[in-house]
Amino acid sequence: MKNFSLLVVFLSQTIFCQSSLTTNIDGRKTVSLNGDWQIIIDPYENGYYNYRYEPSDWGYFKNQKPRTKSDLVEYDFDKSETLKVPGDWNTQKEKLFLYEGTIWYKKDFDYYLEKGKRLFAYFGAANYKAIVYLNGNKIGEHEGGFTPFNFEITNLVKEKDNFLIVKVDNKRSREFVPTVNTDWWNYGGLTRDVILVEVPSTFIKDYFIQLDKNSKNEISGWIQLYGEKLKQNFHIKIPELQEGFSISTDESGFCKFNFKAKPVLWSPENPKLYNVLVETETDTVTERIGFRRIETKDANIFLNGKPIFLRGISAHEEAPLRGGRANNEEDARIILNWVKELNGNFIRLAHYPHNEKIVRLADELGILIWSEIPVYWTILWDNEQTYLNAQNQLTEMINRDKNRASIILWSVGNETPLSNERLIFLKKLTERVKELDNTRLITAALENHYINDSTIVIDDPFGEYLDVIGLNEYLGWYDGLPDKADRVNYQTKYNKPIIVSEFGADALQGFYGDSLTRWTEDYQVNVYEHQVKLMKRIPNLRGMSPWILMDFRSPRRPLPGIQDFYNRKGLISNKGIKKKAFYILRDFYTGIEKNSW
Ligand code: GCU
């Protein structure tokens, strides 16, 4: 009975409170629930509300079956169609392409849970709101389409015939994060893996193991146990380094630590990862961690003490070639190999946390990452719920990826309009980042403004609170013709590194013409040729992530025969075909790599 009451307390605080995420699911005993799930498409949320629009106790989550021939039950999951999980619903069924609303998912499973073990249901992500039920009982809910969540089901799971039901709703709303208008497709569904995770009664819930912020030869971090026996001895073992460390957690199962070690430092040139074992008396988790240091000094970014220029590109989480949400290692490998082909060492994962597979692969391949939460354009800055939602997504993003060497930048926003409420909102988010992780840099993609015809200044007051300034500019596309970039000068108020986080132009792959004909590959080349020259004149420029690696779907792009609901600013088409401008950027990066910036 004790566990159940703990579970209830936990649930009521989950929505916008500190993340209850168990870290590193891959390093534990798991069973995948991926595959076909039965679904019920429910635009009127008839499976949740009664006709008085009150939440019903007998909704679809009960998975009712008629017991007698006279029984009235007006739904039947087992006779219903299916959707693949992980996957968005929009690209799986033509009728769901533009669907925004509720879909109920059901998965049956058997599970023998040994005595003294605990079981969690883990979701890589569900867009946008998810309510989760096991065997007709509500086990939790989550808001935010791009971060993981898990709920304990130890006391509800049966050996046979369990049914896990999830109500997923991707309806947009003004107070949400993101808000109602975005330049990306609102893919709905169980978009990432669903996994059963078995752990001991007292288990390693979370840990942070990184090179100490202020030292080259010290590893520091913390560990948090969860369960009954919280005061335990534990070991951090790095066999290859023959280094290790043993100490004990306190009464609350927590321990901060640091110990001497001289790891080979992780970098794009040498993405060295170490097998790390976290061992307690009751649990062991295996991990692969790279140790590196990232910092700024004045207008420079230093990786492991050496100045670095970030040769990057922006990308949405769309699956190359097949479209829809990317969700597996193969998708990630195609995307990151394209970055390598660009001679890049950096990727901006826009505008929300992407799946864990691409982040772990970036660790392996040595690609640096800018990771962002969807505080995008004009959200409701003075709405407390909106703030707690944004803070929770930030917390979940950092909690999931804090042990990843590849991630060097946490971004708390993109193109957000100046106001005092906005400044207070974003400033609080930067404080939250510092509470959770003081080893990485904080950034945001800021807007800028003209002070005269040919001078643009970067003096957004939020720049004060950032380590690195992100700058989005569209000279040659939304602002003038391509050669305007030659006549504009940038000034910055801040002695801080700048990353041009966006520039670009739409081009339909295979559409050729003269260099001033919009939508042609030649116009895009024209923009890139002027932009790479401009880059050399931007003060404090220490990185770039042009918009964008691959064409992506957007409901804001209807132009027939050209866009057809695609933003065509990709350097690669949605069919994986490189456009001419791809090679302009590649050659520019090759030059930078050779001659350093
Ligand atoms: C914006 C925005 C992107 C958008 C891009 C565009 O700057 O940040 O999300 O897709 O411009 O207009 O193509």
Coordinates of C-alpha atoms and ligand atoms in Angstrom, one line a residue:
M1 CA 0.0 0.0 0.0
K2 CA 2.9 2.4 0.9
N3 CA 4.2 2.6 -2.7
F4 CA 0.8 3.4 -4.1
S5 CA 0.3 6.5 -1.8
L6 CA 3.9 7.6 -2.8
L7 CA 2.9 7.2 -6.4
V8 CA -0.2 9.4 -6.0
V9 CA 1.8 12.2 -4.3
F10 CA 4.3 11.9 -7.1
L11 CA 1.6 12.1 -9.8
S12 CA -0.1 15.2 -8.6
Q13 CA 3.2 17.1 -8.7
T14 CA 4.4 15.7 -12.0
I15 CA 2.9 18.0 -14.5
F16 CA 5.1 21.1 -14.0
C17 CA 7.3 20.1 -11.2
Q18 CA 10.8 18.8 -11.1
S19 CA 11.3 16.0 -13.5
S20 CA 10.9 12.5 -12.1
L21 CA 12.9 11.0 -14.9
T22 CA 15.0 8.0 -14.5
T23 CA 18.2 8.6 -16.4
N24 CA 19.9 6.4 -19.1
I25 CA 17.1 3.9 -19.9
D26 CA 19.5 2.2 -22.4
G27 CA 21.7 1.2 -19.5
R28 CA 19.0 -0.8 -17.7
K29 CA 16.9 -4.0 -18.0
T30 CA 14.2 -3.1 -20.5
V31 CA 11.4 -4.5 -22.7
S32 CA 10.3 -2.5 -25.8
L33 CA 6.6 -1.9 -26.4
N34 CA 7.3 -0.5 -29.8
G35 CA 5.3 -1.8 -32.8
D36 CA 1.6 -1.7 -33.7
W37 CA -0.7 -0.2 -31.2
Q38 CA -4.5 -0.2 -31.6
I39 CA -6.0 3.2 -31.8
I40 CA -9.3 5.1 -31.6
I41 CA -9.4 8.5 -33.3
D42 CA -11.4 10.7 -30.9
P43 CA -11.8 14.3 -32.2
Y44 CA -14.5 15.1 -29.6
E45 CA -12.7 13.5 -26.7
N46 CA -15.7 11.3 -26.3
G47 CA -13.5 8.7 -24.7
Y48 CA -12.6 11.2 -21.9
Y49 CA -15.6 13.5 -21.3
N50 CA -19.3 12.6 -20.8
Y51 CA -21.9 14.5 -22.7
R52 CA -21.8 17.1 -19.9
Y53 CA -18.2 17.7 -20.9
E54 CA -17.1 16.4 -17.5
P55 CA -14.3 13.9 -17.2
S56 CA -15.9 10.4 -17.2
D57 CA -14.9 7.5 -15.0
W58 CA -15.8 5.1 -17.7
G59 CA -13.8 6.5 -20.6
Y60 CA -12.0 4.5 -23.3
F61 CA -9.1 4.0 -20.8
K62 CA -11.3 1.3 -19.2
N63 CA -11.1 -0.8 -22.4
Q64 CA -14.5 -2.1 -21.7
K65 CA -16.0 -5.2 -23.4
P66 CA -19.7 -6.1 -23.6
R67 CA -20.2 -8.9 -21.1
T68 CA -23.6 -9.9 -22.4
K69 CA -25.3 -9.6 -25.7
S70 CA -27.3 -6.7 -24.3
D71 CA -24.4 -4.7 -23.0
L72 CA -23.9 -1.3 -24.6
V73 CA -20.2 -0.5 -25.4
E74 CA -19.6 1.8 -28.3
Y75 CA -15.9 1.3 -28.9
D76 CA -13.6 -1.7 -29.3
F77 CA -9.8 -1.2 -29.4
D78 CA -9.3 -4.8 -30.5
K79 CA -11.3 -4.3 -33.7
S80 CA -9.8 -0.9 -34.3
E81 CA -7.0 0.1 -36.8
T82 CA -3.4 0.4 -35.7
L83 CA -0.6 2.9 -35.8
K84 CA 3.1 2.2 -35.5
V85 CA 5.0 3.3 -32.4
P86 CA 7.3 5.2 -32.4
G87 CA 5.9 7.4 -35.1
D88 CA 3.8 10.5 -35.8
W89 CA 0.3 9.7 -36.9
N90 CA 0.3 12.4 -39.7
T91 CA 2.5 10.5 -42.1
Q92 CA 1.1 7.1 -41.3
K93 CA -2.4 7.7 -42.6
E94 CA -3.5 10.2 -45.2
K95 CA -6.7 11.0 -43.2
L96 CA -4.5 12.0 -40.2
F97 CA -2.1 14.3 -42.2
L98 CA -3.7 17.5 -40.9
Y99 CA -5.3 15.9 -37.8
E100 CA -5.0 17.9 -34.6
G101 CA -6.8 16.3 -31.7
T102 CA -7.0 13.2 -29.5
I103 CA -6.0 9.7 -30.5
W104 CA -6.2 6.8 -28.0
Y105 CA -3.4 4.2 -28.2
K106 CA -3.6 0.7 -26.6
K107 CA -0.9 -1.9 -26.2
D108 CA -1.4 -5.3 -24.5
F109 CA 1.5 -7.0 -22.7
D110 CA 2.3 -9.7 -20.2
Y111 CA 5.0 -9.2 -17.6
Y112 CA 6.4 -11.4 -14.9
L113 CA 7.8 -9.0 -12.3
E114 CA 10.0 -10.7 -9.7
K115 CA 9.4 -9.9 -6.0
G116 CA 11.4 -6.9 -4.9
K117 CA 11.7 -5.4 -8.4
R118 CA 10.0 -2.3 -9.6
L119 CA 8.6 -1.5 -13.1
F120 CA 8.3 1.8 -14.9
A121 CA 6.6 2.7 -18.2
Y122 CA 9.0 5.1 -20.1
F123 CA 8.0 7.3 -23.0
G124 CA 10.7 9.0 -25.2
A125 CA 8.1 11.6 -26.1
A126 CA 4.4 12.1 -26.9
N127 CA 3.2 15.2 -28.7
Y128 CA 1.7 17.2 -27.1
K129 CA -0.3 16.2 -24.0
A130 CA -0.4 12.5 -22.8
I131 CA -2.6 10.9 -20.2
V132 CA -1.4 7.4 -19.4
Y133 CA -3.5 4.5 -17.9
L134 CA -2.6 0.9 -17.0
N135 CA -5.4 -1.6 -16.6
G136 CA -7.9 1.2 -16.4
N137 CA -6.0 3.1 -13.8
K138 CA -4.6 6.6 -14.5
I139 CA -0.8 6.5 -13.8
G140 CA 0.1 9.9 -14.9
E141 CA 0.1 12.7 -17.4
H142 CA 2.7 14.8 -19.2
E143 CA 2.8 18.0 -21.2
G144 CA 5.4 18.9 -23.8
G145 CA 6.0 17.0 -27.1
F146 CA 9.8 16.6 -27.1
T147 CA 11.0 15.3 -23.7
P148 CA 10.8 11.9 -22.0
F149 CA 8.7 10.9 -19.0
N150 CA 8.1 7.8 -17.0
F151 CA 5.6 6.5 -14.5
E152 CA 5.9 3.6 -12.0
I153 CA 3.5 0.7 -12.5
T154 CA 5.0 -1.8 -10.0
N155 CA 1.7 -2.0 -8.1
L156 CA -0.6 -2.2 -11.0
V157 CA 1.1 -4.6 -13.4
K158 CA -0.3 -8.1 -13.7
E159 CA 1.5 -11.2 -14.9
K160 CA -1.0 -11.5 -17.8
D161 CA -3.2 -9.3 -20.0
N162 CA -2.1 -5.9 -19.1
F163 CA -3.4 -3.1 -21.2
L164 CA -1.5 0.2 -21.4
I165 CA -3.7 3.0 -22.8
V166 CA -2.4 6.5 -23.7
K167 CA -4.6 9.5 -24.6
V168 CA -2.4 11.7 -26.9
D169 CA -3.6 15.1 -27.9
N170 CA -1.7 17.5 -30.1
K171 CA -4.2 20.3 -30.2
R172 CA -2.4 23.7 -30.1
S173 CA -3.3 26.4 -27.6
R174 CA -2.1 30.0 -26.9
E175 CA -0.7 29.3 -23.4
F176 CA 1.2 26.1 -24.5
V177 CA 5.0 25.8 -25.3
P178 CA 5.3 26.1 -28.2
T179 CA 2.2 28.3 -28.7
V180 CA -0.2 28.2 -31.7
N181 CA 2.0 29.3 -34.6
T182 CA 5.3 27.6 -35.5
D183 CA 7.1 27.1 -38.8
W184 CA 7.1 23.3 -38.4
W185 CA 4.5 20.5 -38.7
N186 CA 2.6 19.6 -35.6
Y187 CA 3.3 15.9 -35.7
G188 CA 1.1 14.1 -33.2
G189 CA 1.4 10.8 -31.5
L190 CA 3.7 8.5 -29.5
T191 CA 6.6 9.8 -31.6
R192 CA 9.5 8.0 -29.7
D193 CA 10.1 4.7 -28.0
V194 CA 7.8 3.2 -25.3
I195 CA 9.8 1.0 -23.0
L196 CA 9.2 -1.0 -19.8
V197 CA 12.1 -0.5 -17.4
E198 CA 12.7 -2.9 -14.6
V199 CA 14.9 -1.8 -11.6
P200 CA 15.7 -3.1 -8.1
S201 CA 13.6 -1.8 -5.2
T202 CA 16.3 0.7 -4.5
F203 CA 17.8 1.9 -7.7
I204 CA 20.1 4.5 -9.2
K205 CA 17.6 7.0 -10.4
D206 CA 20.0 9.7 -11.7
Y207 CA 23.6 10.8 -11.9
F208 CA 25.8 13.5 -13.3
I209 CA 29.4 12.6 -14.2
Q210 CA 31.4 15.2 -16.0
L211 CA 34.9 16.7 -16.1
D212 CA 35.0 19.3 -13.4
K213 CA 34.2 22.8 -14.7
N214 CA 37.4 24.2 -13.3
S215 CA 39.9 21.4 -13.7
K216 CA 41.5 19.3 -16.4
N217 CA 42.1 16.2 -14.2
E218 CA 39.1 16.0 -11.9
I219 CA 35.8 14.3 -12.5
S220 CA 32.9 15.6 -10.5
G221 CA 29.2 15.0 -10.2
W222 CA 26.5 13.5 -8.1
I223 CA 24.3 10.4 -7.7
Q224 CA 20.7 10.0 -6.6
L225 CA 19.3 6.7 -5.4
Y226 CA 15.6 6.0 -5.2
G227 CA 13.8 3.5 -3.0
E228 CA 14.1 2.1 0.6
K229 CA 17.8 1.6 1.3
L230 CA 19.0 5.1 0.4
K231 CA 22.2 5.1 2.4
Q232 CA 24.5 2.9 0.4
N233 CA 28.1 2.5 -0.7
F234 CA 28.6 3.1 -4.4
H235 CA 31.4 3.0 -6.9
I236 CA 32.1 4.9 -10.1
K237 CA 34.3 2.7 -12.2
I238 CA 36.1 3.7 -15.4
P239 CA 38.0 0.5 -16.2
E240 CA 40.0 1.9 -19.1
L241 CA 41.3 4.6 -16.9
Q242 CA 41.8 2.2 -14.0
E243 CA 40.3 5.0 -12.1
G244 CA 37.4 4.6 -9.8
F245 CA 35.9 6.1 -6.7
S246 CA 33.9 4.7 -3.8
I247 CA 31.9 6.6 -1.2
S248 CA 28.5 6.4 0.4
T249 CA 25.2 8.2 -0.3
D250 CA 23.5 10.1 2.6
E251 CA 20.1 9.3 4.2
S252 CA 18.3 10.9 1.2
G253 CA 20.2 8.7 -1.3
F254 CA 22.3 11.6 -2.6
C255 CA 26.0 12.1 -2.8
K256 CA 28.1 14.8 -4.6
F257 CA 31.6 13.6 -5.5
N258 CA 34.8 14.4 -7.3
F259 CA 38.0 12.5 -7.9
K260 CA 41.3 12.8 -9.7
A261 CA 41.4 11.3 -13.3
K262 CA 43.2 12.1 -16.5
P263 CA 40.9 11.0 -19.3
V264 CA 41.7 11.7 -22.9
L265 CA 39.5 14.7 -23.6
W266 CA 36.5 14.3 -26.0
S267 CA 36.6 16.5 -29.1
P268 CA 35.2 16.3 -32.7
E269 CA 38.7 15.3 -33.9
N270 CA 38.9 12.5 -31.2
P271 CA 35.4 11.7 -29.8
K272 CA 36.8 9.5 -27.0
L273 CA 34.1 7.9 -24.9
Y274 CA 34.7 5.8 -21.8
N275 CA 32.6 3.0 -20.4
V276 CA 31.6 4.1 -17.0
L277 CA 29.9 1.8 -14.4
V278 CA 27.8 3.2 -11.6
E279 CA 27.6 0.5 -9.0
T280 CA 25.7 0.5 -5.7
E281 CA 24.9 -2.4 -3.4
T282 CA 21.6 -3.0 -5.1
D283 CA 21.9 -1.6 -8.7
T284 CA 24.4 -1.2 -11.5
V285 CA 24.1 1.1 -14.6
T286 CA 26.5 1.1 -17.5
E287 CA 27.1 4.4 -19.4
R288 CA 29.4 5.8 -22.1
I289 CA 30.7 9.2 -21.3
G290 CA 33.1 11.7 -23.0
F291 CA 35.0 14.1 -20.8
R292 CA 35.5 17.6 -22.2
R293 CA 35.5 21.2 -21.1
I294 CA 33.6 24.0 -22.9
E295 CA 33.9 27.6 -21.9
T296 CA 34.0 31.2 -23.2
K297 CA 36.4 34.0 -22.5
D298 CA 35.5 37.4 -23.9
A299 CA 34.4 36.7 -27.5
N300 CA 36.0 33.3 -27.8
I301 CA 34.7 29.8 -27.3
F302 CA 37.2 27.3 -25.9
L303 CA 36.9 23.5 -26.2
N304 CA 39.4 21.8 -23.8
G305 CA 41.2 25.1 -23.6
K306 CA 41.6 25.6 -27.3
P307 CA 39.7 28.2 -29.3
I308 CA 37.1 26.6 -31.6
F309 CA 34.9 27.7 -34.5
L310 CA 31.5 25.9 -34.8
R311 CA 31.0 24.8 -38.4
G312 CA 27.4 23.9 -38.2
I313 CA 24.0 23.6 -39.7
S314 CA 20.4 23.7 -38.2
A315 CA 18.1 20.7 -38.5
H316 CA 14.5 19.8 -37.6
E317 CA 13.7 16.3 -36.3
E318 CA 12.4 15.0 -39.6
A319 CA 13.3 11.6 -41.0
P320 CA 15.4 11.9 -44.1
L321 CA 13.8 10.4 -47.2
R322 CA 10.7 8.9 -45.5
G323 CA 9.5 12.2 -43.8
G324 CA 7.6 12.5 -40.5
R325 CA 9.3 12.6 -37.1
A326 CA 12.8 11.0 -37.0
N327 CA 13.0 8.5 -34.2
N328 CA 15.8 5.9 -34.8
E329 CA 19.5 5.6 -35.1
E330 CA 19.4 5.1 -38.9
D331 CA 17.7 8.5 -39.3
A332 CA 20.3 10.1 -36.9
R333 CA 23.2 8.5 -38.8
I334 CA 22.0 9.9 -42.2
I335 CA 21.6 13.4 -40.7
L336 CA 25.0 13.4 -38.9
N337 CA 26.8 12.0 -41.9
W338 CA 25.5 14.9 -43.9
V339 CA 26.9 17.3 -41.3
K340 CA 30.3 15.4 -41.8
E341 CA 30.0 15.8 -45.6
L342 CA 29.6 19.5 -45.0
N343 CA 32.8 19.3 -43.2
G344 CA 30.9 20.5 -40.2
N345 CA 31.6 19.8 -36.5
F346 CA 28.3 21.3 -35.1
I347 CA 24.5 20.9 -35.4
R348 CA 21.7 23.1 -34.0
L349 CA 18.8 20.8 -33.1
A350 CA 15.9 23.2 -33.7
H351 CA 13.6 24.2 -32.0
Y352 CA 13.0 21.5 -29.4
P353 CA 15.0 18.6 -27.9
H354 CA 15.4 15.9 -30.5
N355 CA 15.4 12.2 -29.7
E356 CA 18.2 10.7 -27.5
K357 CA 19.5 8.6 -30.4
I358 CA 20.9 11.5 -32.3
V359 CA 22.5 13.0 -29.2
R360 CA 24.2 9.7 -28.3
L361 CA 25.3 9.2 -31.9
A362 CA 26.8 12.8 -31.9
D363 CA 28.8 11.7 -28.9
E364 CA 30.1 8.7 -30.9
L365 CA 30.8 10.7 -34.1
G366 CA 32.2 13.8 -32.5
I367 CA 29.6 16.4 -33.5
L368 CA 28.9 19.3 -31.1
I369 CA 25.3 20.2 -30.3
W370 CA 23.1 23.2 -29.7
S371 CA 19.9 21.9 -27.9
E372 CA 16.8 24.0 -27.5
I373 CA 13.4 24.2 -25.8
P374 CA 10.4 25.4 -28.0
V375 CA 10.2 28.8 -26.4
Y376 CA 9.5 30.0 -29.9
W377 CA 8.3 33.4 -31.2
T378 CA 5.5 34.9 -29.1
I379 CA 4.5 32.7 -26.2
L380 CA 2.6 34.1 -23.2
W381 CA 5.3 35.6 -21.1
D382 CA 3.1 36.7 -18.2
N383 CA 1.4 33.3 -17.8
E384 CA 2.7 31.4 -14.8
Q385 CA 1.6 28.0 -16.2
T386 CA 3.4 28.8 -19.5
Y387 CA 6.5 29.6 -17.5
L388 CA 6.3 26.4 -15.4
N389 CA 5.8 24.4 -18.6
A390 CA 8.8 25.9 -20.2
Q391 CA 10.9 25.4 -17.1
N392 CA 9.8 21.7 -16.9
Q393 CA 10.7 21.1 -20.6
L394 CA 14.1 22.7 -19.9
T395 CA 14.6 20.5 -16.8
E396 CA 13.6 17.3 -18.6
M397 CA 15.9 18.2 -21.6
I398 CA 18.9 18.8 -19.3
N399 CA 18.1 15.8 -17.1
R400 CA 18.0 13.5 -20.1
D401 CA 21.2 14.8 -21.8
K402 CA 23.4 16.2 -19.0
N403 CA 26.0 13.4 -19.4
R404 CA 26.4 13.9 -23.1
A405 CA 29.8 15.4 -24.2
S406 CA 28.4 16.5 -27.6
I407 CA 25.9 19.0 -26.0
I408 CA 27.8 22.3 -25.4
L409 CA 24.9 24.8 -25.6
W410 CA 21.5 24.9 -23.9
S411 CA 19.2 27.3 -25.8
V412 CA 16.3 28.8 -24.0
G413 CA 14.5 30.5 -26.9
N414 CA 14.2 31.5 -30.5
E415 CA 13.2 34.9 -32.0
T416 CA 11.3 36.1 -29.0
P417 CA 10.0 39.7 -29.1
L418 CA 11.4 42.3 -26.7
S419 CA 9.4 43.0 -23.6
N420 CA 10.0 43.2 -19.9
E421 CA 7.8 40.1 -19.2
R422 CA 9.8 38.2 -21.8
L423 CA 13.1 39.3 -20.2
I424 CA 12.0 38.2 -16.8
F425 CA 10.7 34.9 -18.2
L426 CA 13.9 34.1 -20.1
K427 CA 16.2 35.3 -17.3
K428 CA 14.5 32.8 -14.9
L429 CA 15.1 30.0 -17.4
T430 CA 18.9 30.8 -17.5
E431 CA 19.0 30.7 -13.7
R432 CA 17.3 27.3 -13.9
V433 CA 20.0 26.1 -16.3
K434 CA 22.7 27.2 -13.9
E435 CA 21.0 25.3 -11.1
L436 CA 20.9 22.1 -13.1
D437 CA 24.2 22.3 -15.1
N438 CA 27.0 24.8 -14.7
T439 CA 29.3 22.9 -17.1
R440 CA 27.7 24.1 -20.4
L441 CA 27.0 27.4 -22.2
I442 CA 23.7 29.2 -22.3
T443 CA 22.4 30.7 -25.5
A444 CA 19.3 31.8 -27.4
A445 CA 18.6 32.9 -31.0
L446 CA 18.1 36.6 -30.7
E447 CA 16.7 39.1 -33.2
N448 CA 18.4 42.3 -34.1
H449 CA 17.6 45.8 -35.5
Y450 CA 18.8 48.5 -37.8
I451 CA 20.1 51.7 -36.4
N452 CA 20.5 53.1 -39.9
D453 CA 20.2 51.8 -43.5
S454 CA 23.4 49.8 -43.4
T455 CA 24.0 49.1 -39.7
I456 CA 22.4 46.3 -37.7
V457 CA 23.0 46.3 -33.9
I458 CA 22.9 43.4 -31.6
D459 CA 21.8 44.9 -28.3
D460 CA 18.9 42.7 -27.1
P461 CA 18.9 43.2 -23.3
F462 CA 18.6 39.4 -22.9
G463 CA 22.2 39.1 -24.3
E464 CA 23.3 40.2 -20.8
Y465 CA 22.3 36.8 -19.4
L466 CA 23.8 34.6 -22.2
D467 CA 27.2 33.1 -22.6
V468 CA 26.9 33.0 -26.4
I469 CA 24.7 35.2 -28.6
G470 CA 22.6 33.5 -31.3
L471 CA 21.8 35.7 -34.2
N472 CA 19.2 34.9 -36.8
E473 CA 19.4 37.0 -40.0
Y474 CA 17.8 36.6 -43.4
L475 CA 19.6 39.2 -45.6
G476 CA 18.8 38.3 -49.2
W477 CA 15.6 36.4 -48.4
Y478 CA 13.2 38.2 -46.0
D479 CA 15.4 41.3 -46.1
G480 CA 16.4 42.6 -49.5
L481 CA 18.2 40.7 -52.3
P482 CA 21.3 38.6 -51.9
D483 CA 23.8 41.4 -52.5
K484 CA 22.3 43.5 -49.6
A485 CA 24.6 41.4 -47.4
D486 CA 27.5 43.2 -48.9
R487 CA 26.2 46.6 -47.8
V488 CA 25.3 45.8 -44.2
N489 CA 27.5 46.0 -41.1
Y490 CA 26.9 44.4 -37.8
Q491 CA 27.7 45.9 -34.4
T492 CA 27.3 44.1 -31.1
K493 CA 26.9 45.5 -27.6
Y494 CA 28.4 42.4 -26.1
N495 CA 32.0 41.2 -25.8
K496 CA 30.7 37.7 -26.2
P497 CA 30.9 35.0 -28.9
I498 CA 28.3 35.2 -31.6
I499 CA 26.8 32.2 -33.5
V500 CA 24.8 33.0 -36.6
S501 CA 22.1 30.5 -35.8
E502 CA 20.1 31.1 -38.9
F503 CA 20.4 32.5 -42.5
G504 CA 19.2 31.0 -45.7
A505 CA 16.9 31.0 -48.7
D506 CA 14.2 28.7 -50.1
A507 CA 15.0 26.7 -53.3
L508 CA 13.1 23.9 -54.9
Q509 CA 15.6 21.2 -55.7
G510 CA 16.1 20.9 -59.5
F511 CA 14.6 24.3 -60.2
Y512 CA 17.3 26.3 -62.0
G513 CA 17.3 29.8 -63.4
D514 CA 19.3 33.1 -63.1
S515 CA 20.7 34.0 -59.7
L516 CA 17.9 36.5 -59.0
T517 CA 15.0 34.2 -59.7
R518 CA 13.5 33.3 -56.3
W519 CA 13.0 29.6 -55.5
T520 CA 15.8 28.5 -57.8
E521 CA 18.9 26.7 -56.6
D522 CA 20.8 29.6 -58.2
Y523 CA 19.1 32.2 -56.1
Q524 CA 20.0 30.1 -53.0
V525 CA 23.6 29.9 -54.2
N526 CA 23.6 33.6 -54.6
V527 CA 22.4 34.1 -51.0
Y528 CA 25.1 31.7 -49.7
E529 CA 27.9 33.3 -51.7
H530 CA 27.1 36.7 -50.2
Q531 CA 26.5 35.3 -46.7
V532 CA 29.8 33.5 -46.4
K533 CA 31.5 36.8 -47.3
L534 CA 29.3 38.6 -44.7
M535 CA 30.3 36.0 -42.1
K536 CA 33.9 37.3 -42.2
R537 CA 32.6 40.8 -41.3
I538 CA 30.4 39.8 -38.3
P539 CA 32.2 40.8 -35.1
N540 CA 32.9 38.1 -32.5
L541 CA 31.6 35.4 -34.9
R542 CA 32.6 32.0 -33.5
G543 CA 30.1 29.7 -35.2
M544 CA 27.3 29.2 -37.7
S545 CA 24.2 27.0 -38.2
P546 CA 22.6 28.1 -41.4
W547 CA 18.9 27.4 -41.9
I548 CA 18.7 24.5 -42.7
L549 CA 20.1 21.0 -43.5
M550 CA 17.0 19.5 -45.2
D551 CA 13.6 20.8 -46.5
F552 CA 11.0 20.2 -43.8
R553 CA 7.2 20.3 -43.6
S554 CA 5.5 23.4 -42.4
P555 CA 1.8 24.3 -42.5
R556 CA 2.9 27.9 -43.2
R557 CA 4.3 27.1 -46.6
P558 CA 1.4 26.5 -49.1
L559 CA 2.9 27.8 -52.4
P560 CA 1.8 25.3 -55.0
G561 CA 4.4 23.5 -57.1
I562 CA 7.2 25.0 -55.0
Q563 CA 6.6 24.7 -51.3
D564 CA 3.5 22.4 -51.1
F565 CA 3.7 22.5 -47.3
Y566 CA 7.5 22.3 -47.2
N567 CA 9.9 25.0 -46.1
R568 CA 12.5 24.7 -48.9
K569 CA 15.5 26.3 -47.2
G570 CA 17.2 23.0 -47.0
L571 CA 20.6 22.5 -48.6
I572 CA 19.2 19.0 -49.2
S573 CA 15.7 18.2 -50.5
N574 CA 13.3 16.1 -48.5
K575 CA 14.2 13.3 -51.0
G576 CA 17.8 13.5 -49.9
I577 CA 19.1 15.3 -53.0
K578 CA 21.8 17.9 -52.4
K579 CA 21.3 21.4 -53.8
K580 CA 24.1 23.5 -55.3
A581 CA 24.4 25.7 -52.2
F582 CA 25.4 22.6 -50.2
Y583 CA 28.8 22.7 -51.8
I584 CA 29.2 26.5 -51.2
L585 CA 28.9 25.9 -47.5
R586 CA 31.1 22.7 -47.6
D587 CA 33.9 24.6 -49.3
F588 CA 33.6 27.5 -46.9
Y589 CA 33.9 25.1 -43.9
T590 CA 36.8 23.3 -45.6
G591 CA 38.6 26.7 -45.8
I592 CA 37.9 27.5 -42.2
E593 CA 39.1 24.0 -41.1
K594 CA 42.3 24.4 -43.1
N595 CA 43.1 28.0 -42.2
S596 CA 41.3 28.2 -38.8
W597 CA 39.1 31.2 -38.2
Ligands
GCU1 C1 12.8 31.7 -38.6 C2 12.6 30.6 -37.6 C3 12.5 29.3 -38.3 C4 11.8 29.4 -39.6 C5 12.7 30.3 -40.5 C6 12.1 30.5 -41.9 O1 13.8 32.5 -38.3 O2 13.4 30.6 -36.5 O3 11.8 28.4 -37.4 O4 11.6 28.2 -40.2 O5 12.9 31.5 -39.9 O6 11.4 31.4 -42.0 O7 12.4 29.7 -42.8

